[in-house]
mmCIF file of C-alpha atoms in Angstrom:
data_model
loop_
_atom_site.group_PDB
_atom_site.id
_atom_site.type_symbol
_atom_site.label_atom_id
_atom_site.label_comp_id
_atom_site.label_asym_id
_atom_site.label_seq_id
_atom_site.Cartn_x
_atom_site.Cartn_y
_atom_site.Cartn_z
ATOM 1 C CA MET A 12 13.671 2.523 -13.195
ATOM 2 C CA ASN A 13 14.218 6.173 -13.914
ATOM 3 C CA LEU A 14 11.839 8.274 -11.743
ATOM 4 C CA PRO A 15 11.845 12.093 -11.337
ATOM 5 C CA ALA A 16 13.195 13.767 -8.260
ATOM 6 C CA TYR A 17 10.153 14.392 -6.132
ATOM 7 C CA GLU A 18 9.984 17.299 -3.692
ATOM 8 C CA THR A 19 8.352 15.255 -0.913
ATOM 9 C CA LEU A 20 9.278 11.704 -1.775
ATOM 10 C CA LEU A 21 12.556 9.674 -2.058
ATOM 11 C CA SER A 22 12.643 6.610 -4.300
ATOM 12 C CA ASP A 23 15.512 4.149 -4.367
ATOM 13 C CA MET A 24 15.914 0.783 -5.945
ATOM 14 C CA VAL A 25 16.965 -1.604 -3.089
ATOM 15 C CA ASP A 26 17.898 -4.189 -5.698
ATOM 16 C CA ALA A 27 16.947 -5.154 -9.283
ATOM 17 C CA HIS A 28 13.251 -5.387 -8.569
ATOM 18 C CA VAL A 29 12.340 -3.727 -5.224
ATOM 19 C CA LEU A 30 11.605 -0.031 -4.967
ATOM 20 C CA LEU A 31 11.812 1.717 -1.636
ATOM 21 C CA VAL A 32 9.649 4.848 -1.363
ATOM 22 C CA THR A 33 10.050 7.185 1.511
ATOM 23 C CA LEU A 34 7.642 9.965 2.684
ATOM 24 C CA ASN A 35 10.203 12.769 3.030
ATOM 25 C CA ARG A 36 8.798 15.580 5.176
ATOM 26 C CA PRO A 37 10.350 14.621 8.593
ATOM 27 C CA HIS A 38 10.202 18.273 9.895
ATOM 28 C CA VAL A 39 6.361 17.969 9.899
ATOM 29 C CA GLY A 40 5.919 14.355 10.753
ATOM 30 C CA ASN A 41 5.800 13.399 7.033
ATOM 31 C CA ALA A 42 2.428 15.041 6.888
ATOM 32 C CA LEU A 43 0.425 14.914 3.637
ATOM 33 C CA ASN A 44 0.375 18.280 1.819
ATOM 34 C CA THR A 45 -0.803 19.188 -1.631
ATOM 35 C CA GLN A 46 2.694 18.631 -3.150
ATOM 36 C CA MET A 47 2.925 15.215 -1.631
ATOM 37 C CA GLY A 48 -0.477 14.314 -2.981
ATOM 38 C CA ALA A 49 0.704 15.406 -6.433
ATOM 39 C CA ASP A 50 4.015 13.542 -6.090
ATOM 40 C CA PHE A 51 2.297 10.329 -5.042
ATOM 41 C CA LEU A 52 -0.192 10.582 -7.803
ATOM 42 C CA ASP A 53 2.614 11.039 -10.357
ATOM 43 C CA LEU A 54 4.561 8.133 -8.909
ATOM 44 C CA TRP A 55 1.729 5.646 -8.740
ATOM 45 C CA THR A 56 0.519 6.649 -12.236
ATOM 46 C CA ARG A 57 3.918 6.146 -13.760
ATOM 47 C CA LEU A 58 4.368 2.765 -12.120
ATOM 48 C CA THR A 59 0.815 1.622 -13.284
ATOM 49 C CA GLU A 60 1.675 2.734 -16.807
ATOM 50 C CA ASP A 61 5.176 1.167 -16.907
ATOM 51 C CA ALA A 62 6.659 -0.477 -13.846
ATOM 52 C CA GLY A 63 9.848 -1.383 -15.628
ATOM 53 C CA ASP A 64 11.841 -3.781 -13.467
ATOM 54 C CA VAL A 65 9.918 -2.905 -10.370
ATOM 55 C CA ARG A 66 8.080 -5.938 -8.968
ATOM 56 C CA CYS A 67 7.377 -4.886 -5.379
ATOM 57 C CA ILE A 68 7.332 -1.574 -3.408
ATOM 58 C CA VAL A 69 8.123 -0.881 0.187
ATOM 59 C CA LEU A 70 6.719 2.371 1.653
ATOM 60 C CA LYS A 71 8.114 4.039 4.766
ATOM 61 C CA GLY A 72 8.379 7.371 6.461
ATOM 62 C CA ALA A 73 11.579 9.401 6.879
ATOM 63 C CA GLY A 74 12.969 9.256 10.472
ATOM 64 C CA ASP A 75 12.215 6.663 13.097
ATOM 65 C CA LYS A 76 9.350 8.227 15.014
ATOM 66 C CA ILE A 77 6.470 8.986 12.666
ATOM 67 C CA PHE A 78 5.442 7.175 9.494
ATOM 68 C CA CYS A 79 2.872 9.892 8.657
ATOM 69 C CA ALA A 80 1.006 12.392 10.881
ATOM 70 C CA GLY A 81 -1.912 12.680 8.418
ATOM 71 C CA GLY A 82 -2.998 15.767 6.457
ATOM 72 C CA ASP A 83 -0.893 18.916 6.892
ATOM 73 C CA LEU A 84 -3.216 21.037 9.071
ATOM 74 C CA LYS A 85 -1.034 24.078 8.885
ATOM 75 C CA GLU A 86 -1.363 24.132 5.118
ATOM 76 C CA ARG A 87 -5.084 23.580 5.479
ATOM 77 C CA ASN A 88 -5.503 26.389 8.046
ATOM 78 C CA GLY A 89 -7.437 29.167 6.339
ATOM 79 C CA MET A 90 -8.216 27.265 3.163
ATOM 80 C CA THR A 91 -11.435 28.138 1.489
ATOM 81 C CA LYS A 92 -14.080 25.519 0.901
ATOM 82 C CA ALA A 93 -13.142 25.403 -2.790
ATOM 83 C CA GLN A 94 -9.412 25.045 -1.978
ATOM 84 C CA TRP A 95 -10.168 22.271 0.573
ATOM 85 C CA ILE A 96 -12.314 20.309 -1.846
ATOM 86 C CA LYS A 97 -9.788 20.699 -4.693
ATOM 87 C CA GLN A 98 -6.971 19.396 -2.421
ATOM 88 C CA HIS A 99 -9.160 16.488 -1.284
ATOM 89 C CA GLN A 100 -9.922 15.522 -4.853
ATOM 90 C CA LEU A 101 -6.234 15.308 -5.515
ATOM 91 C CA PHE A 102 -5.873 13.096 -2.449
ATOM 92 C CA GLU A 103 -8.806 10.914 -3.650
ATOM 93 C CA ARG A 104 -7.114 10.287 -7.004
ATOM 94 C CA MET A 105 -3.831 9.597 -5.261
ATOM 95 C CA TYR A 106 -5.351 6.925 -2.986
ATOM 96 C CA TRP A 107 -7.249 5.327 -5.785
ATOM 97 C CA ALA A 108 -3.971 5.224 -7.873
ATOM 98 C CA LEU A 109 -2.337 3.393 -4.906
ATOM 99 C CA THR A 110 -5.258 1.031 -4.539
ATOM 100 C CA ASP A 111 -5.270 0.230 -8.246
ATOM 101 C CA LEU A 112 -1.503 -0.207 -8.499
ATOM 102 C CA PRO A 113 -1.046 -3.614 -10.170
ATOM 103 C CA ILE A 114 2.207 -4.341 -8.263
ATOM 104 C CA PRO A 115 2.183 -5.060 -4.480
ATOM 105 C CA VAL A 116 2.948 -2.367 -1.921
ATOM 106 C CA ILE A 117 4.142 -3.246 1.547
ATOM 107 C CA ALA A 118 3.936 -0.537 4.223
ATOM 108 C CA ALA A 119 6.845 -0.472 6.573
ATOM 109 C CA VAL A 120 5.272 1.546 9.343
ATOM 110 C CA ASN A 121 8.414 2.679 11.220
ATOM 111 C CA GLY A 122 6.559 5.074 13.449
ATOM 112 C CA HIS A 123 3.202 6.604 14.329
ATOM 113 C CA ALA A 124 0.437 6.673 11.680
ATOM 114 C CA TYR A 125 -2.493 8.995 12.065
ATOM 115 C CA ALA A 126 -5.539 9.898 10.006
ATOM 116 C CA GLY A 127 -4.458 10.093 6.301
ATOM 117 C CA GLY A 128 -1.170 8.408 7.135
ATOM 118 C CA PHE A 129 -3.058 5.432 8.671
ATOM 119 C CA GLU A 130 -5.441 5.423 5.611
ATOM 120 C CA THR A 131 -2.274 5.108 3.413
ATOM 121 C CA VAL A 132 -1.310 2.093 5.405
ATOM 122 C CA LEU A 133 -4.720 0.579 4.992
ATOM 123 C CA SER A 134 -4.563 1.101 1.249
ATOM 124 C CA CYS A 135 -1.363 -0.944 0.960
ATOM 125 C CA ASP A 136 -1.550 -4.654 0.328
ATOM 126 C CA PHE A 137 -0.222 -5.508 3.828
ATOM 127 C CA ALA A 138 1.978 -3.925 6.459
ATOM 128 C CA TYR A 139 4.601 -4.402 9.160
ATOM 129 C CA ALA A 140 4.921 -1.939 12.028
ATOM 130 C CA SER A 141 7.112 -0.750 14.838
ATOM 131 C CA ASN A 142 6.232 -2.211 18.159
ATOM 132 C CA THR A 143 6.437 1.234 19.729
ATOM 133 C CA ALA A 144 4.185 3.012 17.242
ATOM 134 C CA ARG A 145 0.516 4.078 17.685
ATOM 135 C CA PHE A 146 -2.281 4.235 15.081
ATOM 136 C CA ALA A 147 -5.498 6.235 14.921
ATOM 137 C CA LEU A 148 -8.041 7.738 12.650
ATOM 138 C CA THR A 149 -8.457 11.087 14.414
ATOM 139 C CA GLU A 150 -10.683 12.967 11.906
ATOM 140 C CA VAL A 151 -13.719 12.862 14.171
ATOM 141 C CA THR A 152 -11.847 15.145 16.642
ATOM 142 C CA LEU A 153 -11.434 17.725 13.948
ATOM 143 C CA GLY A 154 -15.010 17.955 12.794
ATOM 144 C CA ILE A 155 -14.492 15.795 9.712
ATOM 145 C CA MET A 156 -14.398 12.143 8.941
ATOM 146 C CA PRO A 157 -12.009 9.776 7.063
ATOM 147 C CA GLY A 158 -12.333 10.493 3.429
ATOM 148 C CA ALA A 159 -9.566 8.332 1.935
ATOM 149 C CA GLY A 160 -10.894 4.866 2.395
ATOM 150 C CA GLY A 161 -10.741 4.713 6.208
ATOM 151 C CA THR A 162 -14.408 3.918 6.839
ATOM 152 C CA GLN A 163 -14.172 1.177 4.153
ATOM 153 C CA ASN A 164 -10.771 -0.406 4.405
ATOM 154 C CA LEU A 165 -10.678 -0.572 8.250
ATOM 155 C CA PRO A 166 -13.912 -2.502 8.677
ATOM 156 C CA ARG A 167 -12.698 -4.902 5.944
ATOM 157 C CA ALA A 168 -9.513 -5.391 7.882
ATOM 158 C CA ILE A 169 -10.778 -5.738 11.470
ATOM 159 C CA GLY A 170 -14.482 -6.064 11.373
ATOM 160 C CA GLU A 171 -17.321 -3.447 11.702
ATOM 161 C CA ARG A 172 -17.492 -3.227 15.484
ATOM 162 C CA LYS A 173 -13.840 -2.659 16.226
ATOM 163 C CA ALA A 174 -13.630 -0.194 13.270
ATOM 164 C CA LYS A 175 -16.586 1.812 14.594
ATOM 165 C CA GLU A 176 -14.847 2.125 17.926
ATOM 166 C CA MET A 177 -11.631 3.433 16.276
ATOM 167 C CA LEU A 178 -13.516 5.749 13.858
ATOM 168 C CA MET A 179 -15.926 7.217 16.375
ATOM 169 C CA THR A 180 -13.580 7.778 19.314
ATOM 170 C CA GLY A 181 -10.614 8.917 17.295
ATOM 171 C CA GLN A 182 -8.437 7.338 20.018
ATOM 172 C CA PRO A 183 -5.104 5.608 19.133
ATOM 173 C CA ILE A 184 -4.305 1.959 19.623
ATOM 174 C CA ASN A 185 -0.910 0.504 20.202
ATOM 175 C CA ALA A 186 1.000 -1.938 17.920
ATOM 176 C CA GLN A 187 0.196 -4.998 19.780
ATOM 177 C CA LYS A 188 -3.599 -4.363 19.605
ATOM 178 C CA ALA A 189 -3.270 -3.469 15.893
ATOM 179 C CA LEU A 190 -1.469 -6.779 15.352
ATOM 180 C CA ASP A 191 -4.084 -8.698 17.317
ATOM 181 C CA TRP A 192 -6.806 -7.072 15.410
ATOM 182 C CA GLY A 193 -5.317 -7.983 11.989
ATOM 183 C CA ILE A 194 -4.085 -4.598 10.808
ATOM 184 C CA PHE A 195 -0.561 -5.659 10.669
ATOM 185 C CA ASN A 196 1.079 -8.904 9.664
ATOM 186 C CA ALA A 197 3.917 -8.492 12.105
ATOM 187 C CA ILE A 198 5.436 -5.990 14.493
ATOM 188 C CA ALA A 199 9.109 -5.602 15.350
ATOM 189 C CA GLU A 200 11.687 -3.345 16.923
ATOM 190 C CA PRO A 201 11.725 0.012 14.989
ATOM 191 C CA SER A 202 15.097 -0.715 13.401
ATOM 192 C CA GLU A 203 13.914 -4.115 12.147
ATOM 193 C CA VAL A 204 10.647 -3.011 10.402
ATOM 194 C CA VAL A 205 12.062 -1.762 7.131
ATOM 195 C CA PRO A 206 14.503 -4.668 6.684
ATOM 196 C CA MET A 207 11.680 -7.091 7.404
ATOM 197 C CA ALA A 208 9.508 -5.485 4.713
ATOM 198 C CA ILE A 209 12.378 -5.425 2.213
ATOM 199 C CA LYS A 210 13.170 -9.096 2.872
ATOM 200 C CA THR A 211 9.440 -9.971 2.135
ATOM 201 C CA ALA A 212 9.470 -7.681 -0.960
ATOM 202 C CA GLN A 213 12.460 -9.536 -2.276
ATOM 203 C CA THR A 214 10.749 -12.865 -1.860
ATOM 204 C CA ILE A 215 7.743 -11.548 -3.733
ATOM 205 C CA ALA A 216 9.924 -10.161 -6.422
ATOM 206 C CA SER A 217 11.735 -13.486 -6.903
ATOM 207 C CA ASN A 218 8.299 -15.032 -7.892
ATOM 208 C CA ALA A 219 6.618 -14.814 -11.276
ATOM 209 C CA PRO A 220 5.608 -11.133 -11.535
ATOM 210 C CA LEU A 221 2.568 -11.811 -13.769
ATOM 211 C CA SER A 222 1.356 -14.375 -11.264
ATOM 212 C CA VAL A 223 1.774 -11.815 -8.413
ATOM 213 C CA ARG A 224 -0.155 -9.253 -10.352
ATOM 214 C CA GLN A 225 -3.004 -11.672 -11.155
ATOM 215 C CA ILE A 226 -3.152 -12.708 -7.436
ATOM 216 C CA LYS A 227 -3.476 -9.151 -6.341
ATOM 217 C CA LYS A 228 -6.217 -8.489 -8.874
ATOM 218 C CA SER A 229 -8.095 -11.712 -7.956
ATOM 219 C CA VAL A 230 -8.017 -10.989 -4.209
ATOM 220 C CA ARG A 231 -8.877 -7.323 -4.613
ATOM 221 C CA TYR A 232 -11.906 -7.749 -6.894
ATOM 222 C CA GLY A 233 -12.959 -11.219 -5.909
ATOM 223 C CA HIS A 234 -13.354 -10.168 -2.228
ATOM 224 C CA GLN A 235 -16.106 -7.837 -3.307
ATOM 225 C CA MET A 236 -18.075 -10.590 -5.111
ATOM 226 C CA GLU A 237 -20.162 -13.530 -3.936
ATOM 227 C CA LEU A 238 -18.194 -16.772 -3.877
ATOM 228 C CA ARG A 239 -19.266 -18.384 -7.111
ATOM 229 C CA THR A 240 -18.696 -15.213 -9.206
ATOM 230 C CA ALA A 241 -15.412 -14.679 -7.411
ATOM 231 C CA PHE A 242 -14.224 -18.235 -8.181
ATOM 232 C CA ARG A 243 -15.014 -17.676 -11.905
ATOM 233 C CA PHE A 244 -13.074 -14.390 -11.722
ATOM 234 C CA GLU A 245 -10.088 -16.351 -10.217
ATOM 235 C CA VAL A 246 -10.256 -18.932 -12.996
ATOM 236 C CA GLU A 247 -10.128 -16.159 -15.584
ATOM 237 C CA ALA A 248 -7.152 -14.689 -13.904
ATOM 238 C CA TYR A 249 -5.521 -18.100 -13.816
ATOM 239 C CA ASN A 250 -6.126 -18.773 -17.497
ATOM 240 C CA HIS A 251 -4.215 -15.638 -18.464
ATOM 241 C CA LEU A 252 -1.098 -17.212 -17.038
ATOM 242 C CA VAL A 253 -1.298 -20.635 -18.844
ATOM 243 C CA GLU A 254 0.472 -19.514 -22.065
ATOM 244 C CA THR A 255 3.042 -17.183 -20.489
ATOM 245 C CA GLU A 256 6.729 -17.765 -20.835
ATOM 246 C CA ASP A 257 7.030 -17.649 -17.047
ATOM 247 C CA ARG A 258 4.652 -20.540 -16.614
ATOM 248 C CA TYR A 259 6.745 -22.659 -18.982
ATOM 249 C CA GLU A 260 9.926 -21.588 -17.182
ATOM 250 C CA GLY A 261 8.457 -22.379 -13.730
ATOM 251 C CA VAL A 262 7.597 -25.963 -14.679
ATOM 252 C CA LEU A 263 10.891 -26.483 -16.490
ATOM 253 C CA ALA A 264 12.900 -25.210 -13.611
ATOM 254 C CA PHE A 265 11.088 -27.389 -11.192
ATOM 255 C CA ASN A 266 11.843 -30.454 -13.252
ATOM 256 C CA GLU A 267 15.491 -29.430 -13.826
ATOM 257 C CA LYS A 268 15.795 -28.855 -10.029
ATOM 258 C CA ARG A 269 16.959 -25.272 -10.366
ATOM 259 C CA LYS A 270 15.643 -21.781 -9.468
ATOM 260 C CA ALA A 271 13.320 -20.296 -12.016
ATOM 261 C CA VAL A 272 14.365 -17.160 -13.786
ATOM 262 C CA PHE A 273 11.161 -15.230 -14.388
ATOM 263 C CA LYS A 274 10.943 -12.405 -16.883
ATOM 264 C CA GLY A 275 7.419 -11.208 -16.567
ATOM 265 C CA ARG A 276 6.416 -12.483 -19.997
#
């Protein structure tokens, strides 16, 4: 996959099908500035239009202390209302592009994640985290509120009452509590988080890519429907896979007692 050299992001193919993306502003806690918003929007848009060989993405922060500190408040200091709104509209498009990305994104949260950084984690399909990290939506302490899905994704992940506590206090929680509440699938030593996410990404990438995409779509949209409609949506997603080459290959490989070679067709 040929991607441009981004100013605030690093992108490296771990193997033939797994892309590792790194938030690369370690001198400011990988804080989200306007350039990072533009870089992310370009990256997610390119991958949506043509993912090439990429079948799964792992997202991490540079360094081993902070995944993402949230919005870059030094850049925002002194912004006019018009400048603030223009930047936030860019962030909105960036988060929607991440949410709508057809291929799965695993957050490898190798350090603290606050505000917009935590919202980025919540926008990924699932996440692993460092057992020493802390997590918070701190916007209420700054006179604003989460505006990149925090008030929507967090209640869906942990329930309304726990989410209100985090959102209204702005206080951080530790990794164990975040795991217990269902924000993370697993926690590990800081050095183990990224390898754990990459291993899972490689497992996902070894499966039929069209199936993975349809599963993501079915869960994403079906979760917003009542059950009978969601079931019908699932069946429609299923039916799109019946005549694919990968479905024939999967059944043939099973009967020939070999590993399937999926091509995304």
